[in-house]
Amino acid sequence: MNVGSGNEGRMLKDRLVENDRLFEETGCLFGLKTLARKEEDPGTYESVWHILLNICNTAWTVGCKVSSSAIAAEGGDALWSLHLPTGEAICTSKGILSHPGLLSMLLRAYIEDDYERDPGFRLGDVFENNDPHYGGIHSPDFQTTIPIFYEGELVAWAASVTHVMDAGFILPGSIGFMNPDSFSDGVPVTMERVGENDRFYPWYEKRMRVRTRTPDWVMGDARGRLAGCLTIRDRIVQLIDKYGIDFFREATEEYIEDGRRYAVARIKTQAVPGRLRKSNFKDLAMAGKRVILPHQDIDCLFNLPLEINIGADAKLDISLRGASGWVPFGQNLTPAAIISGVLNGYSHVVGFDMFNWGAVAAWEIETPPEGSWANPFPVNPFASSGVGWAPAVMWMSSLYETFGRVYYTRGYVEEVAAGAATTLTAEFSGTNQYGLYTAGMTLEQASNGSPARGIADGENSAWCIYTPNADFGNAEVSELFYPILYLGRNIEPDSGGYGKFRGGLGHTAVWMIANTPGIEYQCGCAGMRSKVVGNHGMFGAYPTWPDRPSYARGTNVKDLIDARRPLVHERGDPEEPDLEKNVEASVLESNIIAPFVTPEKLHEYDLVVHPISGAQAFGDPLERDPALVKSDLDKGWTRSWVAETVHGVVAKKGDGDQGWIVDEEATAIKREGLRQARIKRGVPFRQWWEKERKKIEARENISPAVLRMWRSAMELSPEYASELRAFWGLAEDFSF
Amino acid sequence: MSRYLVACDAGGTMTDVIVVDEQGRSVIGKAPTTPEDESVGYIESLEEALRYMGLDMEADGHAFCGSVETAIYTGTSMLNALLNLSGLRTGLIVTRGFEDIIVQGRGSQSFIDYQWSEITHMQYRKHRRPLVPRELTRGVTERVDLFGAPVIPLYEQEAEAAVRELLEAGIESLAILFLNSFTNPSHEREAESIARRVMSEMDREVPLVISSEVAPTLREVSRANATVIQAYASAPAREQLLGVEKRLTEIGYRHSLKTVLCYGGVTNIRYPRLFETVMSGPVGGIMGAHYLCDVIGEDNIVCSDVGGTSFDAGAITAGVLPINREPPFQQMYVNVPMLDIRSIGAGTGTYIRLEPQTRRIKLGPDSAGGTPGPVFQEAGNETATINDANLLLGILNEDYYLGGRVSVNKEKSYQVFKKEIADPLGLDVYVAAEQCVDLVNVLMREHLVRSLMVGHDLRDYVLLGYGGGGPLHLLGYAGDYPWKAVCTVPHAGAFSAWGGACMDYAHRRHKSVSAMLPPAADDAAKAMVTRVLSSTWRQLEEELLEELLSEGFEREKISLRQIAYIRYYGQLEDVEVESPVPSLDSTEDLDALLARHQELYTKMFTLVARPSQPTYHFTEVSVIAQVDTVKPRLARKELEGKRPRKQASKGKRRVFQKGRWQEAAIFEMGELRPGNAITGLAVIEAPNTTLFMPADWGLRIDEHEIYWLERRKKR
């Protein structure tokens, strides 16, 4: 035991208390009103910052090369970071930026729970956690931390997270949307010391070998995390040798306070004070589908409200007041993960530099309503977080749009990003082409279109809300892992909403099952919508459509091939999908409401059509430059009826390589006609409000899922309920 | 007349020619690059080189060219075609369902070479403009699985229709890529045959490329990019090269022109896979360093090149060139084996700014480069650069910048630096300038140590600095890390051109394979793996020998090296392992190969990274065929005394170092001789570079005129 591993023999727990007091008193982290090291020697301050970044990124290189998982190495779902002795993240590698916040809070939890006394922190110790109750997000994300000592004193922590291919859930894979409760959330590692002397304990590998379905990949990831952490530790010691322990101690605290100041300054220079709200919903429709327990045979709708108050001092107060209740699926999150999620969203839309724990001190997040999907455990400690990210991913999309509005107000039009795309995952489990058991996720969802910019279309297949390392890799690599053949991976037309600028387009993967006696396809929800639209687009744009995959089992594809008949390579026109048009099958499910797990195994020549959404659009589709519409028509990225009925662009296909030819005169007439039709269709707000109010009062035509959502939202957040009732002029005792 | 080697490197702005004689003496000529007809720039720079040799092109050119044994040309036409989108109008036929493969690429291509702060900033995402527009891409139904089995046959009628449509659309070249064609190329060959028949029927012959011949390796996006580059840019590039050769022949050159391969080595300009020459710019430096390995008796060298805009680095380990099999290039990943040269945006022209919100010093990544250059050049740049800082610190000579050819306004640098950097930081101008130079040195050092040297021990490596800014910053970025030695060369600015003359004739072939070896595999399993590796090596060896024999090389002059790429099953990254034996004839041979893999893997990724029960996955093999060629000899010279000649000394100048002004000895590089030794604080000046030696460093010039820099022992 090494009691008093903190500074000057003080317990780390005492330092935590002291740090909190200093921040409370001064408004500056660690009480740093001035950044002395930075002011005295800005060059060295900057140099060491770059060295620390490089150390973390070197760990990323080492860890990802060691890791066995396509998710980490090819998909970038990993991260390595450096932390103060008290846990605050100093800097991070590239990767998924929602993790540093959680790792900071996990390390704080070790200290608050007196781990410093028992079991103690020693050189060579390896601690791990994947438990959402104690600082995890969901159990596939394993968090490894090791202490870094210098001359016997604990001076920092190295930490890492990777998302493993199979977490030992009740169903195979790592997207446990179907988990009914925490008992089905797979192999638990709850704030444990899992190794010492820089090695995992033998029992750790034994546990993974029998409690996960792909132990080689899971252990490969574990080795990758640890190898990266050891890389950080060795190099931090070298760095301290060079710059001295005093400099390291002081400068690392200054980096975090500087990060806070940067976050505040970005808001000050680009935003305006005020109250911002964004309404947002997500569905999880499971009624009538294969589920684990009978009570899961229901549809769920999540209320994902976001309110941000920007103060005159540029401090943000963020609230999820009105969040609906927990769900009996693996789609619940914790307040700690919400904080970390905001950190991720912040890095995409507010701050792009000096990224660390400091930004967290620039905002306050009101504890989400107890019993809501964002804070279930006080009411239901057994709620599942199998893929807790799912609602948060959608909620973060609101963050994009909300900040977009503020930036637009201040004139930073080029910084506007309309809402993000969704995350529809595909997992396969069963016997693979080598005769071995496999379970894991393809990388399709890791590369959506990017949101429309205030000045241009979004970029196709180039962004992912949960990681800026957006990439879906190569089809040939995925085929090494799973018994599938890609029949298509093209850009999906019109998948980026409709606006003056459209969102970047997504793509559709078409797979034919091959070289297997049978395999399950899980069309998972890691942040998707299938019944309600995904966000709404900004400033008059129309939203992109919900996520709707398709599959066919027991097909005549072999016969089609033998006869050289057309197969299925894309989704085709939504009104007449290619799957329905070209294929006969014993089971043919087209444009299914996701998510779902195929009720029976798929076999050779069965087909799956898996669409990945584009992002949201910006501005009125009637203001879209006809030249952009023509360009999309020429590439096959929009359809002529969309061009005409949505954008009001009249065009006809020209001869040879002329492409489409826009009839400018007819376009002007068409657009004017569409505008007049809008005016005719529109009603005064008061009139609309009164009509809707009557429906609400009568609870008319409202599905049970919607009723449950509003009922729980109002019960869990009385203030929100009062406001809702006041807006609609409802009785004080009104409830759904 | 002596025999000569002429190597020409045409850059975006200037064309450099280096002429090397049998004694290893060299002269360099420069002329503006002429993209429309690159032979003009070649001849003009050769004319200048001849002038330095006391020869006149008009009178002596024919005789001189007749005595040129080898002429090497590294042009820009292929690169320019990609930059300017001026290649052939190319059509692409792909597996149906992948028609967007070029325009869509993959997400990671949209942020190649971005800094992390730019990667998180989603507004910056941008795919490059495609070389083949979507409108000129056609899909054909077919599929081959990962084992090479044709699961869906080629729909011939679709292939025929695709070719007809594309020819009618006016394509000038055609590329064909089908998934997994590297395991079984039959569908691509079938489509090729159909295309040739249709071309014949339509009387429209265009160059045709299939991916399984160009780059038969895994990853369809990168293979598609490589295939398209070959179809799009190789024919115009070859035309330029043939034009240069014709011009040289007209003035007396008697052999075929050679060009430089991305993976180091020269080849005949008629080489079929010309796309493998697409990025040969930074090759010269590494190959020059590779050549130095023998001269200085070292086989581990870290090569570092400081230019105006970037810092490029690569590491030669055990005499083996660093290769990246899927390098990022022009915002694409390409299945082209390239020398693994890692770059960051840090050079002598790098801009210095303060981050507006937090007043942190930000360097680049953009730069003023040579044009408009530092503030002191008064060519339109008003933002401080690293070289402005170097000038203010007294390291650069205001009267001798680029040999005195460029006038310098030091006061302007001072004013800009004071207003934009020093005053806002509350620092003295010179203190701020020194901090900025220290910072760029740290960025360079970190790039070397953290990015390049993962898994390698610096104590085994010699650090070599070159490029115009190399000697200026070398000792700054060498820092106090424990390099085995640190060195540079005179005329470091022209080292890359010199290196271009130092390459062997080499061809390289890669092929993806898939063979597994489970834990505790028996001899039968091992025998199966050895069969896969050996038979693929034999196939590649035969292909390479056929190419080289057809170019006139004798079999006994050709050496072959066999390489396997091995990973633990499930991993996506493998380790390059050169086979200790040319052929795996026994299970012991395979064990030796695996032992080598384990040794390398453990060294790179720590012992904990190794699985306890490893399943090995062999993913790719390659063969390198090499023919030694005549290279410039680094002549051994007589050592003179330690004290430089009198005329080498240019007196003293005040230099700001470690927070105070100090007297530095100034020398003219051209007057220094082998055997001379100098101690810091010193500045050694040449028209195209400046070597800066801090007070704790000493210099020794060896008999090959290598400048060895050694940290002086503290008293």
JSON list of C-alpha atoms in Angstrom, two decimals, chain B residues 120 144 172-173 197 207 209 213 348 376 378 454-455 507 514 552 596 639 667:
[
{"chain": "B", "resi": 120, "resn": "THR", "atom": "CA", "xyz": [-12.52, 17.87, -34.99]},
{"chain": "B", "resi": 144, "resn": "VAL", "atom": "CA", "xyz": [-15.47, -12.90, -56.36]},
{"chain": "B", "resi": 172, "resn": "GLU", "atom": "CA", "xyz": [-9.40, 8.56, -73.38]},
{"chain": "B", "resi": 173, "resn": "SER", "atom": "CA", "xyz": [-8.46, 5.74, -71.04]},
{"chain": "B", "resi": 197, "resn": "ARG", "atom": "CA", "xyz": [-13.12, -6.45, -78.54]},
{"chain": "B", "resi": 207, "resn": "PRO", "atom": "CA", "xyz": [-5.19, 2.71, -72.80]},
{"chain": "B", "resi": 209, "resn": "VAL", "atom": "CA", "xyz": [-5.69, -0.78, -67.00]},
{"chain": "B", "resi": 213, "resn": "GLU", "atom": "CA", "xyz": [-2.19, -6.07, -62.71]},
{"chain": "B", "resi": 348, "resn": "THR", "atom": "CA", "xyz": [11.67, 27.95, -42.19]},
{"chain": "B", "resi": 376, "resn": "PHE", "atom": "CA", "xyz": [12.09, 40.63, -44.41]},
{"chain": "B", "resi": 378, "resn": "GLU", "atom": "CA", "xyz": [9.23, 42.45, -48.52]},
{"chain": "B", "resi": 454, "resn": "VAL", "atom": "CA", "xyz": [7.93, 4.19, -32.18]},
{"chain": "B", "resi": 455, "resn": "GLY", "atom": "CA", "xyz": [9.62, 0.99, -31.11]},
{"chain": "B", "resi": 507, "resn": "HIS", "atom": "CA", "xyz": [11.46, -3.28, -59.18]},
{"chain": "B", "resi": 514, "resn": "SER", "atom": "CA", "xyz": [-4.29, -15.18, -46.71]},
{"chain": "B", "resi": 552, "resn": "GLY", "atom": "CA", "xyz": [18.56, -6.31, -70.81]},
{"chain": "B", "resi": 596, "resn": "ARG", "atom": "CA", "xyz": [11.98, -12.64, -36.59]},
{"chain": "B", "resi": 639, "resn": "LEU", "atom": "CA", "xyz": [42.42, 15.40, -44.15]},
{"chain": "B", "resi": 667, "resn": "PHE", "atom": "CA", "xyz": [32.58, 30.69, -41.35]}
]
